[in-house]
PDB file of C-alpha atoms in Angstrom:
ATOM      1  CA  MET A   1     -27.679   0.292 -25.681  1.00 45.00           C
ATOM      2  CA  THR A   2     -27.190   3.987 -25.063  1.00 47.00           C
ATOM      3  CA  ILE A   3     -30.106   6.433 -25.012  1.00 49.00           C
ATOM      4  CA  GLU A   4     -29.060   8.312 -28.307  1.00 55.00           C
ATOM      5  CA  GLU A   5     -30.360   4.638 -29.031  1.00 60.00           C
ATOM      6  CA  GLY A   6     -33.461   4.739 -27.823  1.00 55.00           C
ATOM      7  CA  GLY A   7     -33.320   3.541 -24.275  1.00 66.00           C
ATOM      8  CA  PRO A   8     -32.462   3.830 -20.402  1.00 75.00           C
ATOM      9  CA  MET A   9     -28.994   4.044 -19.061  1.00 79.00           C
ATOM     10  CA  SER A  10     -28.324   1.373 -16.232  1.00 87.00           C
ATOM     11  CA  ALA A  11     -26.721   2.268 -13.285  1.00 85.00           C
ATOM     12  CA  ARG A  12     -23.514  -0.359 -14.510  1.00 86.00           C
ATOM     13  CA  GLU A  13     -23.883   1.231 -18.153  1.00 89.00           C
ATOM     14  CA  GLU A  14     -23.847   4.690 -15.959  1.00 90.00           C
ATOM     15  CA  ARG A  15     -20.874   4.107 -14.001  1.00 90.00           C
ATOM     16  CA  TRP A  16     -19.166   2.755 -16.329  1.00 91.00           C
ATOM     17  CA  ASP A  17     -19.449   5.341 -19.235  1.00 91.00           C
ATOM     18  CA  ARG A  18     -18.307   8.447 -15.583  1.00 91.00           C
ATOM     19  CA  ILE A  19     -16.282   6.226 -15.076  1.00 91.00           C
ATOM     20  CA  GLU A  20     -14.613   6.262 -18.973  1.00 91.00           C
ATOM     21  CA  PHE A  21     -15.029   9.719 -19.571  1.00 92.00           C
ATOM     22  CA  THR A  22     -12.754  10.530 -16.932  1.00 90.00           C
ATOM     23  CA  THR A  23     -10.353   7.803 -18.113  1.00 90.00           C
ATOM     24  CA  ARG A  24     -10.590   9.540 -21.413  1.00 90.00           C
ATOM     25  CA  GLN A  25      -9.465  13.295 -20.242  1.00 89.00           C
ATOM     26  CA  HIS A  26      -5.670  11.262 -19.297  1.00 87.00           C
ATOM     27  CA  VAL A  27      -2.676  13.337 -19.651  1.00 86.00           C
ATOM     28  CA  PRO A  28       1.204  11.545 -18.648  1.00 82.00           C
ATOM     29  CA  PHE A  29       3.149  12.911 -15.969  1.00 82.00           C
ATOM     30  CA  PRO A  30       6.463  14.835 -17.072  1.00 79.00           C
ATOM     31  CA  ASN A  31       9.240  13.545 -17.149  1.00 72.00           C
ATOM     32  CA  GLU A  32      10.755  15.242 -14.732  1.00 66.00           C
ATOM     33  CA  PRO A  33      12.656  14.138 -11.548  1.00 64.00           C
ATOM     34  CA  PHE A  34       9.475  12.804  -8.338  1.00 63.00           C
ATOM     35  CA  HIS A  35       6.819  13.102 -10.866  1.00 66.00           C
ATOM     36  CA  PRO A  36       5.072   9.216 -10.791  1.00 75.00           C
ATOM     37  CA  ARG A  37       6.707   7.178 -12.992  1.00 80.00           C
ATOM     38  CA  SER A  38       4.487   4.655 -15.948  1.00 85.00           C
ATOM     39  CA  ILE A  39       5.188   1.058 -14.398  1.00 88.00           C
ATOM     40  CA  THR A  40       5.718  -1.836 -16.371  1.00 89.00           C
ATOM     41  CA  ALA A  41       3.642  -5.088 -14.565  1.00 90.00           C
ATOM     42  CA  ARG A  42       2.446  -8.864 -15.063  1.00 89.00           C
ATOM     43  CA  ILE A  43      -0.724  -8.859 -15.634  1.00 89.00           C
ATOM     44  CA  ARG A  44      -3.986 -11.941 -15.894  1.00 82.00           C
ATOM     45  CA  ILE A  45      -4.711 -11.927 -19.933  1.00 75.00           C
ATOM     46  CA  TRP A  46      -8.297 -13.940 -18.287  1.00 75.00           C
ATOM     47  CA  PRO A  47      -9.380 -13.997 -14.638  1.00 70.00           C
ATOM     48  CA  ARG A  48      -9.399 -17.457 -14.181  1.00 76.00           C
ATOM     49  CA  LEU A  49      -6.122 -18.373 -15.966  1.00 77.00           C
ATOM     50  CA  PRO A  50      -2.305 -17.966 -14.608  1.00 81.00           C
ATOM     51  CA  PHE A  51      -1.520 -16.879 -17.741  1.00 84.00           C
ATOM     52  CA  THR A  52      -0.067 -12.668 -18.139  1.00 86.00           C
ATOM     53  CA  GLN A  53       1.331 -10.864 -20.339  1.00 88.00           C
ATOM     54  CA  SER A  54       3.880  -7.939 -19.560  1.00 92.00           C
ATOM     55  CA  VAL A  55       1.480  -4.173 -20.201  1.00 91.00           C
ATOM     56  CA  ARG A  56       2.736  -0.605 -19.301  1.00 91.00           C
ATOM     57  CA  LEU A  57       0.764   1.209 -16.358  1.00 92.00           C
ATOM     58  CA  SER A  58       0.076   4.390 -16.147  1.00 90.00           C
ATOM     59  CA  PRO A  59      -0.775   6.483 -11.921  1.00 91.00           C
ATOM     60  CA  VAL A  60      -4.286   7.580 -12.219  1.00 92.00           C
ATOM     61  CA  ALA A  61      -5.053   7.556  -9.095  1.00 92.00           C
ATOM     62  CA  PHE A  62      -2.968   8.464  -5.790  1.00 92.00           C
ATOM     63  CA  VAL A  63      -3.400   6.943  -2.278  1.00 91.00           C
ATOM     64  CA  PRO A  64      -1.718   9.416   0.487  1.00 90.00           C
ATOM     65  CA  HIS A  65       0.432   6.777   3.395  1.00 87.00           C
ATOM     66  CA  ILE A  66       1.257   9.148   5.861  1.00 85.00           C
ATOM     67  CA  SER A  67       2.864   8.128   9.094  1.00 79.00           C
ATOM     68  CA  GLY A  68       3.115  10.551  11.574  1.00 69.00           C
ATOM     69  CA  PHE A  69       3.387  10.476  16.258  1.00 70.00           C
ATOM     70  CA  ASP A  70       3.560  12.536  19.232  1.00 70.00           C
ATOM     71  CA  MET A  71       6.171  12.249  21.576  1.00 72.00           C
ATOM     72  CA  MET A  72       6.456  15.039  24.191  1.00 72.00           C
ATOM     73  CA  GLY A  73       5.494  17.163  21.927  1.00 68.00           C
ATOM     74  CA  ILE A  74       7.288  16.953  18.876  1.00 73.00           C
ATOM     75  CA  ILE A  75       5.524  15.381  15.790  1.00 75.00           C
ATOM     76  CA  SER A  76       7.096  13.852  13.527  1.00 74.00           C
ATOM     77  CA  MET A  77       5.190  13.010   9.881  1.00 79.00           C
ATOM     78  CA  MET A  78       7.014  10.418   7.221  1.00 82.00           C
ATOM     79  CA  GLY A  79       4.742   9.104   3.867  1.00 84.00           C
ATOM     80  CA  SER A  80       4.046  10.385  -0.139  1.00 86.00           C
ATOM     81  CA  MET A  81       1.534   9.722  -2.753  1.00 88.00           C
ATOM     82  CA  SER A  82       1.646   5.699  -3.498  1.00 90.00           C
ATOM     83  CA  PRO A  83      -0.622   5.331  -7.311  1.00 91.00           C
ATOM     84  CA  TYR A  84      -3.400   2.121  -6.134  1.00 93.00           C
ATOM     85  CA  LEU A  85      -5.056   2.590 -10.029  1.00 94.00           C
ATOM     86  CA  TYR A  86      -3.631   2.465 -13.286  1.00 94.00           C
ATOM     87  CA  LEU A  87      -4.335   2.933 -17.038  1.00 93.00           C
ATOM     88  CA  ASP A  88      -3.320  -0.018 -19.588  1.00 91.00           C
ATOM     89  CA  PRO A  89      -1.722   2.046 -22.898  1.00 90.00           C
ATOM     90  CA  ASP A  90      -5.959   0.493 -24.371  1.00 90.00           C
ATOM     91  CA  ARG A  91      -7.559   3.231 -21.270  1.00 90.00           C
ATOM     92  CA  ARG A  92      -8.379   0.574 -19.430  1.00 91.00           C
ATOM     93  CA  LEU A  93      -8.332   1.102 -15.363  1.00 92.00           C
ATOM     94  CA  VAL A  94      -6.240  -1.378 -13.950  1.00 93.00           C
ATOM     95  CA  ARG A  95      -5.949  -1.472  -9.709  1.00 93.00           C
ATOM     96  CA  LYS A  96      -3.078  -2.701  -6.906  1.00 92.00           C
ATOM     97  CA  VAL A  97      -4.361  -5.365  -5.312  1.00 90.00           C
ATOM     98  CA  LEU A  98      -2.440  -6.389  -1.816  1.00 90.00           C
ATOM     99  CA  THR A  99      -2.669 -10.587  -1.598  1.00 87.00           C
ATOM    100  CA  ALA A 100      -2.551 -12.824   1.437  1.00 90.00           C
ATOM    101  CA  ARG A 101       0.616 -13.519   1.208  1.00 92.00           C
ATOM    102  CA  GLY A 102       1.522  -9.876   1.564  1.00 89.00           C
ATOM    103  CA  CYS A 103       3.148  -9.355  -2.506  1.00 89.00           C
ATOM    104  CA  TYR A 104       1.259  -6.582  -4.787  1.00 89.00           C
ATOM    105  CA  ARG A 105      -0.985  -7.674  -7.955  1.00 88.00           C
ATOM    106  CA  TYR A 106      -2.161  -5.706 -11.010  1.00 90.00           C
ATOM    107  CA  GLU A 107      -5.733  -6.703 -12.103  1.00 90.00           C
ATOM    108  CA  TYR A 108      -8.005  -5.962 -14.585  1.00 90.00           C
ATOM    109  CA  VAL A 109     -11.755  -3.795 -12.926  1.00 91.00           C
ATOM    110  CA  THR A 110     -14.518  -5.563 -14.459  1.00 89.00           C
ATOM    111  CA  ASP A 111     -16.905  -4.886 -11.769  1.00 90.00           C
ATOM    112  CA  PRO A 112     -17.487  -0.063 -12.084  1.00 90.00           C
ATOM    113  CA  PHE A 113     -19.429  -0.480  -8.461  1.00 91.00           C
ATOM    114  CA  SER A 114     -15.982  -1.958  -7.047  1.00 91.00           C
ATOM    115  CA  ILE A 115     -14.464   2.092  -8.488  1.00 92.00           C
ATOM    116  CA  THR A 116     -15.854   4.125  -5.342  1.00 92.00           C
ATOM    117  CA  ASP A 117     -16.525   8.293  -5.203  1.00 92.00           C
ATOM    118  CA  GLU A 118     -13.932   7.983  -4.205  1.00 93.00           C
ATOM    119  CA  ASP A 119     -11.994   6.381  -5.797  1.00 93.00           C
ATOM    120  CA  ILE A 120     -13.682   8.843  -8.812  1.00 93.00           C
ATOM    121  CA  ALA A 121     -12.658  12.079  -6.526  1.00 92.00           C
ATOM    122  CA  ARG A 122      -9.126  10.922  -6.670  1.00 92.00           C
ATOM    123  CA  LEU A 123      -9.207   9.420 -10.424  1.00 93.00           C
ATOM    124  CA  GLU A 124     -10.210  13.000 -11.860  1.00 91.00           C
ATOM    125  CA  ILE A 125      -7.544  14.339  -9.289  1.00 91.00           C
ATOM    126  CA  GLY A 126      -4.612  12.262 -11.142  1.00 89.00           C
ATOM    127  CA  ILE A 127      -5.217  12.420 -14.438  1.00 90.00           C
ATOM    128  CA  GLN A 128      -4.713  15.482 -15.375  1.00 88.00           C
ATOM    129  CA  GLY A 129      -0.849  14.593 -14.513  1.00 85.00           C
ATOM    130  CA  ASN A 130       0.184  17.540 -12.422  1.00 84.00           C
ATOM    131  CA  ASN A 131       1.693  16.735  -9.189  1.00 84.00           C
ATOM    132  CA  ASP A 132       0.837  20.163  -8.138  1.00 87.00           C
ATOM    133  CA  LEU A 133      -2.671  18.784  -7.036  1.00 88.00           C
ATOM    134  CA  LEU A 134      -1.531  15.482  -5.843  1.00 88.00           C
ATOM    135  CA  ASP A 135       0.791  18.318  -4.065  1.00 88.00           C
ATOM    136  CA  ALA A 136      -2.036  19.157  -2.606  1.00 90.00           C
ATOM    137  CA  GLU A 137      -4.109  15.775  -1.621  1.00 91.00           C
ATOM    138  CA  TYR A 138      -1.211  15.153   0.833  1.00 89.00           C
ATOM    139  CA  ASP A 139      -1.162  18.746   2.448  1.00 90.00           C
ATOM    140  CA  LYS A 140      -4.653  17.906   2.546  1.00 91.00           C
ATOM    141  CA  ALA A 141      -4.209  14.431   4.720  1.00 89.00           C
ATOM    142  CA  ARG A 142      -0.654  15.858   6.330  1.00 88.00           C
ATOM    143  CA  ASP A 143      -3.716  18.758   7.966  1.00 88.00           C
ATOM    144  CA  ALA A 144      -6.362  15.851   9.010  1.00 87.00           C
ATOM    145  CA  ILE A 145      -3.830  13.982  11.200  1.00 82.00           C
ATOM    146  CA  LEU A 146      -1.759  16.916  12.258  1.00 81.00           C
ATOM    147  CA  ALA A 147      -5.384  18.353  13.234  1.00 84.00           C
ATOM    148  CA  ASP A 148      -6.630  15.051  14.994  1.00 81.00           C
ATOM    149  CA  LEU A 149      -2.912  15.048  17.337  1.00 75.00           C
ATOM    150  CA  GLY A 150      -4.733  18.185  18.490  1.00 77.00           C
ATOM    151  CA  TYR A 151      -1.896  20.673  16.360  1.00 77.00           C
ATOM    152  CA  PRO A 152      -3.391  23.895  15.016  1.00 75.00           C
ATOM    153  CA  THR A 153      -3.194  23.662  11.316  1.00 67.00           C
TER     154      THR A 153
END
């Protein structure tokens, strides 16, 4: 039931609406070198059954992975922006999950509260398909690490 139908929306429905509104604006990244690419992954059709299907996934939310250390006044930093939320062709949200064995699996997001406000903010940046925005987010994370190590930014 939505507001137009006369009833108030629950918190769960409001969260799903916010996520769906954001994902409807998705623009794929251009096919150029060094841009995030779509992947093909096997996803379980039903959560408790072992049946999987091959699905094409487009990356939409990224987290910075940066390693930096300071040694005798020289700083060394390496890293990149790694996708962790994807959209399937039906615009359903898929999460990349690390298993106990150290492997990754992909599963559909079924609980809107498993997506935090920070995830939604990253989703709003990633759906625009703009590599410059991802570079800016990477630079912010790198500057935060430099500040933690005591270097001026």
